Amino acid sequence: VRRLDSRVVDEMYYYGVCLKRQGKVACLKKLAEDLLRCNDQHPDPWCVQALYWEQIDDKEKAVRAVLRAIQLNRDHCGALQLRGQLASAAPKALPWFRDAYKIDKDLITYEGLLYTYVAMRRPLDALEMAKEAKNSMPDSAHARALYGMAMYHAREPNIEEAQRVIQEALKMDPGCQEAADCLVTVYENLKQYHEALQVLEQQLDFQPVDAVHVRRGNIYTTMEQWELALSSYQNALSANPFNVHAKQGIAHVEKALSGGDEEEEEEAEESDNNDEHEVEAMDADLDQEGGGYTRGSLDEEGGIPFGEDEYGEESEDDRQQR
């Protein structure tokens, strides 16, 4: 579409999602810049900009871009999904994903709701949502993998059956990134690291090479096989010099090899806390209940909407269920 007309901005958010999943950070940055130059009054360019900032681990700027998109169109499904993904806590993410669900029941929304319910320790709600996704998209390996993951968290009927469903999804589509990620996660949780590494080895033909190597590096780090972890992160960085997680992994392993692992863990924990406090502060400004977007005047710096009318507020039925 962009070859035919580079001025098209509608639905370019989903193009940005594809670029992000492929780890093409430079392309994602250029797309955001081009779209914003073309039309900065449309939500899609701001969503793509948020995807780029999220990819380079700048959550504060990502949140500001998403809020700008929502201000331009409060019913933009992609912006609502992104806002849920960037929320500092699951209860704050839930209203955003619910609002997205009302607009478009796509796999991104289903996945967001599933993992939000899991984080809130509501596995049966996650299972119900995943079952709906599987039934509405019977030919989707992604939807089937989500169902298997929800079964795993709900422990229904058992972990082995959940594994079988996810493996079935991967057989349906060997290149389904989500199915592979779910299976690797299950193997990791069961401490079956060699099985997880085998799945990742097979995914080198399907997934972005740098993402696979980072995941392998993380597993080797858990196993404290530092040399293999370092090699994996270096391979990731060779494939994609922009991969932030590969750089962080290399720094972590090098400190571990030099005996400075404990100090690095303290620094990382402090950094994570600072990031969380920043995003939480922005959430608090938006809505003391963590509910969602508020319409009103703009702040002078980042164009973040403030006001009194609540948006995405939890219903009485939802509160009773919770």
XYZ file of C-alpha atoms in Angstrom:
322
model
C 0.000 0.000 0.000
C 2.799 2.403 0.851
C 4.438 1.744 -2.495
C 1.197 2.746 -4.185
C 0.612 5.789 -1.982
C 2.970 6.759 0.827
C 0.395 9.243 2.146
C -1.926 6.488 3.385
C -2.011 6.387 7.191
C -5.151 4.305 7.887
C -4.326 0.915 9.444
C -0.576 1.632 9.342
C -0.528 0.750 13.055
C -0.764 -2.911 12.054
C 2.153 -2.489 9.661
C 4.074 -1.097 12.621
C 3.129 -4.165 14.692
C 4.562 -6.397 11.961
C 7.808 -4.428 11.860
C 8.087 -4.574 15.643
C 7.552 -8.340 15.709
C 10.268 -8.724 13.098
C 12.621 -6.593 15.189
C 13.062 -4.029 12.398
C 13.661 -1.063 14.675
C 15.172 1.256 12.050
C 12.249 0.596 9.680
C 9.792 1.193 12.514
C 11.425 4.516 13.345
C 11.358 5.639 9.705
C 7.716 4.613 9.326
C 6.744 6.652 12.387
C 8.628 9.707 11.121
C 7.101 9.441 7.635
C 3.564 9.000 8.941
C 3.823 11.884 11.405
C 5.143 14.169 8.669
C 2.234 13.117 6.493
C -0.528 13.518 9.093
C 0.029 14.156 12.798
C -3.724 14.514 13.393
C -4.389 10.806 12.810
C -3.988 8.219 15.605
C -2.086 5.609 13.571
C 1.158 7.620 13.245
C 1.187 8.170 17.015
C 0.586 4.470 17.629
C 3.515 3.577 15.376
C 5.632 6.159 17.196
C 4.642 4.514 20.490
C 5.629 1.091 19.133
C 9.080 2.468 18.287
C 9.600 4.065 21.696
C 8.396 0.889 23.391
C 10.849 -1.120 21.303
C 13.791 1.016 22.453
C 12.520 0.777 26.052
C 11.334 4.366 26.529
C 8.003 3.685 28.227
C 7.262 7.256 29.236
C 7.428 8.556 25.667
C 5.474 5.529 24.454
C 2.658 6.299 26.896
C 2.562 9.933 25.820
C 2.306 8.950 22.150
C -0.507 6.486 22.857
C -2.446 9.063 24.847
C -2.106 11.490 21.962
C -3.578 8.814 19.659
C -6.485 8.249 22.041
C -7.090 11.963 22.254
C -7.414 12.059 18.471
C -9.727 9.037 18.380
C -10.989 7.532 21.620
C -12.309 4.477 19.726
C -9.022 3.558 18.049
C -8.582 -0.135 18.873
C -4.817 -0.181 18.374
C -4.286 2.747 20.724
C -6.433 1.107 23.403
C -4.503 -2.150 23.041
C -1.185 -0.348 23.318
C -2.317 1.599 26.366
C -3.239 -1.666 28.042
C 0.140 -3.163 27.200
C 1.939 -0.142 28.651
C -0.070 0.001 31.888
C 1.999 -0.303 35.050
C -0.260 -2.958 36.589
C -2.809 -5.508 35.398
C -5.852 -3.871 37.083
C -4.999 -0.663 35.229
C -4.595 -2.511 31.932
C -7.911 -4.351 32.138
C -10.290 -1.435 31.284
C -8.222 -0.539 28.218
C -8.335 -4.083 26.850
C -12.051 -4.279 27.606
C -12.643 -1.115 25.645
C -10.611 -2.547 22.743
C -12.671 -5.751 22.989
C -15.870 -3.749 22.460
C -14.461 -2.367 19.214
C -12.609 -5.316 17.677
C -12.282 -8.864 18.980
C -8.920 -9.539 17.368
C -6.064 -11.709 18.619
C -4.104 -8.810 20.117
C -7.104 -7.929 22.280
C -7.743 -11.545 23.279
C -4.094 -12.023 24.178
C -4.016 -8.809 26.215
C -7.115 -9.790 28.168
C -5.836 -13.329 28.747
C -2.517 -12.306 30.260
C -4.119 -9.491 32.215
C -6.534 -11.941 33.821
C -3.631 -14.310 34.537
C -1.670 -11.501 36.212
C -4.754 -10.674 38.296
C -5.014 -14.329 39.341
C -8.276 -14.841 37.509
C -7.302 -17.922 35.469
C -10.886 -19.029 34.832
C -11.676 -15.665 33.226
C -8.529 -16.092 31.125
C -9.651 -19.580 30.118
C -13.097 -18.334 29.114
C -11.572 -15.566 26.990
C -9.139 -17.983 25.321
C -11.928 -20.470 24.617
C -13.909 -17.715 22.907
C -10.889 -16.819 20.772
C -10.335 -20.471 19.770
C -13.979 -21.026 18.901
C -14.251 -17.844 16.846
C -10.969 -18.563 15.003
C -10.749 -22.375 14.706
C -8.053 -22.257 12.023
C -5.747 -19.943 13.976
C -2.684 -21.526 15.559
C -2.251 -18.361 17.599
C -5.755 -18.666 19.099
C -5.237 -22.361 19.870
C -1.908 -21.600 21.548
C -3.582 -18.968 23.726
C -6.176 -21.560 24.720
C -3.432 -23.986 25.707
C -1.669 -21.278 27.698
C -4.888 -20.413 29.519
C -5.385 -24.116 30.307
C -1.862 -24.207 31.704
C -2.497 -21.283 34.045
C -5.901 -22.605 35.083
C -4.495 -26.118 35.546
C -7.504 -27.469 33.662
C -7.677 -30.330 33.073
C -3.910 -30.739 33.621
C -0.565 -29.337 32.560
C 0.131 -32.202 30.169
C -3.095 -31.522 28.284
C -2.220 -27.831 28.057
C 1.167 -28.747 26.610
C -0.506 -31.020 24.068
C -2.811 -28.220 22.892
C 0.104 -25.791 22.442
C 2.140 -28.433 20.593
C -0.890 -29.028 18.393
C -0.985 -25.297 17.597
C 2.674 -25.371 16.598
C 2.018 -28.337 14.311
C -0.816 -26.382 12.673
C 1.648 -23.591 11.905
C 5.354 -24.289 12.614
C 6.055 -20.599 12.061
C 3.500 -19.329 14.575
C 5.602 -17.141 16.846
C 2.994 -17.025 19.589
C 2.611 -20.822 19.715
C 6.371 -21.267 19.941
C 6.647 -18.595 22.649
C 3.890 -20.248 24.676
C 5.536 -23.669 24.447
C 8.930 -22.263 25.427
C 7.340 -20.494 28.401
C 5.715 -23.712 29.604
C 8.992 -25.619 29.274
C 10.825 -22.871 31.153
C 8.296 -22.910 33.989
C 8.678 -26.681 34.222
C 12.489 -26.217 34.190
C 12.672 -28.329 31.035
C 15.306 -26.048 29.557
C 16.690 -28.394 26.923
C 13.222 -28.891 25.442
C 12.757 -25.104 25.383
C 16.079 -24.694 23.577
C 15.060 -27.297 20.983
C 11.893 -25.351 20.185
C 13.911 -22.162 19.792
C 16.412 -23.895 17.513
C 13.535 -24.845 15.205
C 12.239 -21.258 15.262
C 15.401 -19.816 13.719
C 13.807 -20.440 10.311
C 10.619 -18.565 11.226
C 11.172 -15.876 13.855
C 13.522 -12.862 13.852
C 16.945 -14.355 14.517
C 17.854 -11.784 17.154
C 14.685 -12.465 19.162
C 15.380 -16.205 19.170
C 18.975 -15.706 20.299
C 17.900 -13.349 23.086
C 15.440 -15.949 24.355
C 18.158 -18.590 24.221
C 20.486 -16.263 26.082
C 17.867 -15.786 28.789
C 17.522 -19.545 29.237
C 21.276 -20.069 29.386
C 21.447 -17.257 31.937
C 18.853 -19.034 34.082
C 20.938 -22.209 33.780
C 24.044 -20.130 34.685
C 25.785 -21.298 31.532
C 27.381 -17.908 31.115
C 29.551 -18.523 28.058
C 26.641 -19.901 26.043
C 24.459 -17.023 27.241
C 27.060 -14.468 26.156
C 27.428 -16.118 22.762
C 23.642 -16.077 22.254
C 23.347 -12.377 23.119
C 26.257 -11.542 20.843
C 24.618 -13.455 17.994
C 21.448 -11.472 18.610
C 23.318 -8.183 18.497
C 25.094 -9.199 15.296
C 21.720 -9.880 13.688
C 20.168 -6.663 15.021
C 22.462 -3.929 16.420
C 19.378 -2.123 17.792
C 18.274 -4.980 20.058
C 18.142 -3.430 23.536
C 17.568 -6.768 25.279
C 20.698 -8.248 23.710
C 22.771 -5.325 25.011
C 21.275 -5.691 28.468
C 21.931 -9.435 28.402
C 25.576 -8.955 27.464
C 26.059 -6.431 30.262
C 24.425 -8.794 32.749
C 26.541 -11.794 31.737
C 29.795 -9.806 31.683
C 29.127 -8.604 35.228
C 28.292 -12.129 36.319
C 31.554 -13.414 34.837
C 33.481 -10.649 36.598
C 31.776 -11.342 39.917
C 29.575 -8.242 39.846
C 26.247 -9.955 39.317
C 24.773 -9.020 42.699
C 25.518 -5.344 42.209
C 23.946 -5.446 38.755
C 20.791 -7.082 40.098
C 20.405 -4.307 42.683
C 20.871 -1.645 40.005
C 18.380 -3.367 37.684
C 15.826 -3.633 40.481
C 16.219 0.054 41.299
C 15.871 0.972 37.603
C 12.741 -1.170 37.233
C 11.224 0.454 40.304
C 11.943 3.910 38.918
C 10.351 3.034 35.558
C 7.318 1.586 37.311
C 6.912 4.666 39.496
C 7.085 6.936 36.425
C 4.357 5.055 34.575
C 2.280 4.684 37.745
C 2.484 8.430 38.266
C 1.145 8.963 34.756
C -1.639 6.456 35.437
C -2.520 8.282 38.648
C -2.745 11.562 36.757
C -5.131 9.951 34.300
C -7.435 8.245 36.762
C -7.082 7.554 40.456
C -8.926 4.290 39.961
C -6.627 3.253 37.112
C -9.668 3.153 34.904
C -8.615 4.881 31.724
C -8.707 7.906 29.508
C -10.051 11.208 30.717
C -11.070 13.938 28.339
C -10.364 17.576 28.976
C -7.591 20.115 28.620
C -4.070 19.245 27.520
C -0.928 19.634 29.540
C 1.634 22.056 28.169
C 4.436 19.570 27.552
C 3.276 16.252 26.203
C -0.273 16.712 25.028
C -1.623 14.301 27.633
C -5.369 14.647 28.122
C -6.683 15.447 31.567
C -10.171 16.183 32.758
C -13.086 15.032 34.849
C -15.140 12.664 32.659
C -14.077 9.075 33.217
C -13.585 6.765 30.265
C -13.418 2.991 30.408
C -14.773 2.855 33.942
C -15.406 -0.599 35.370
C -19.070 -1.566 35.372
C -21.000 -2.634 38.471
C -21.209 -6.200 37.100
C -17.458 -6.292 36.638
C -16.842 -5.062 40.162
C -19.175 -7.677 41.606
C -17.481 -10.409 39.600
C -14.042 -9.286 40.748
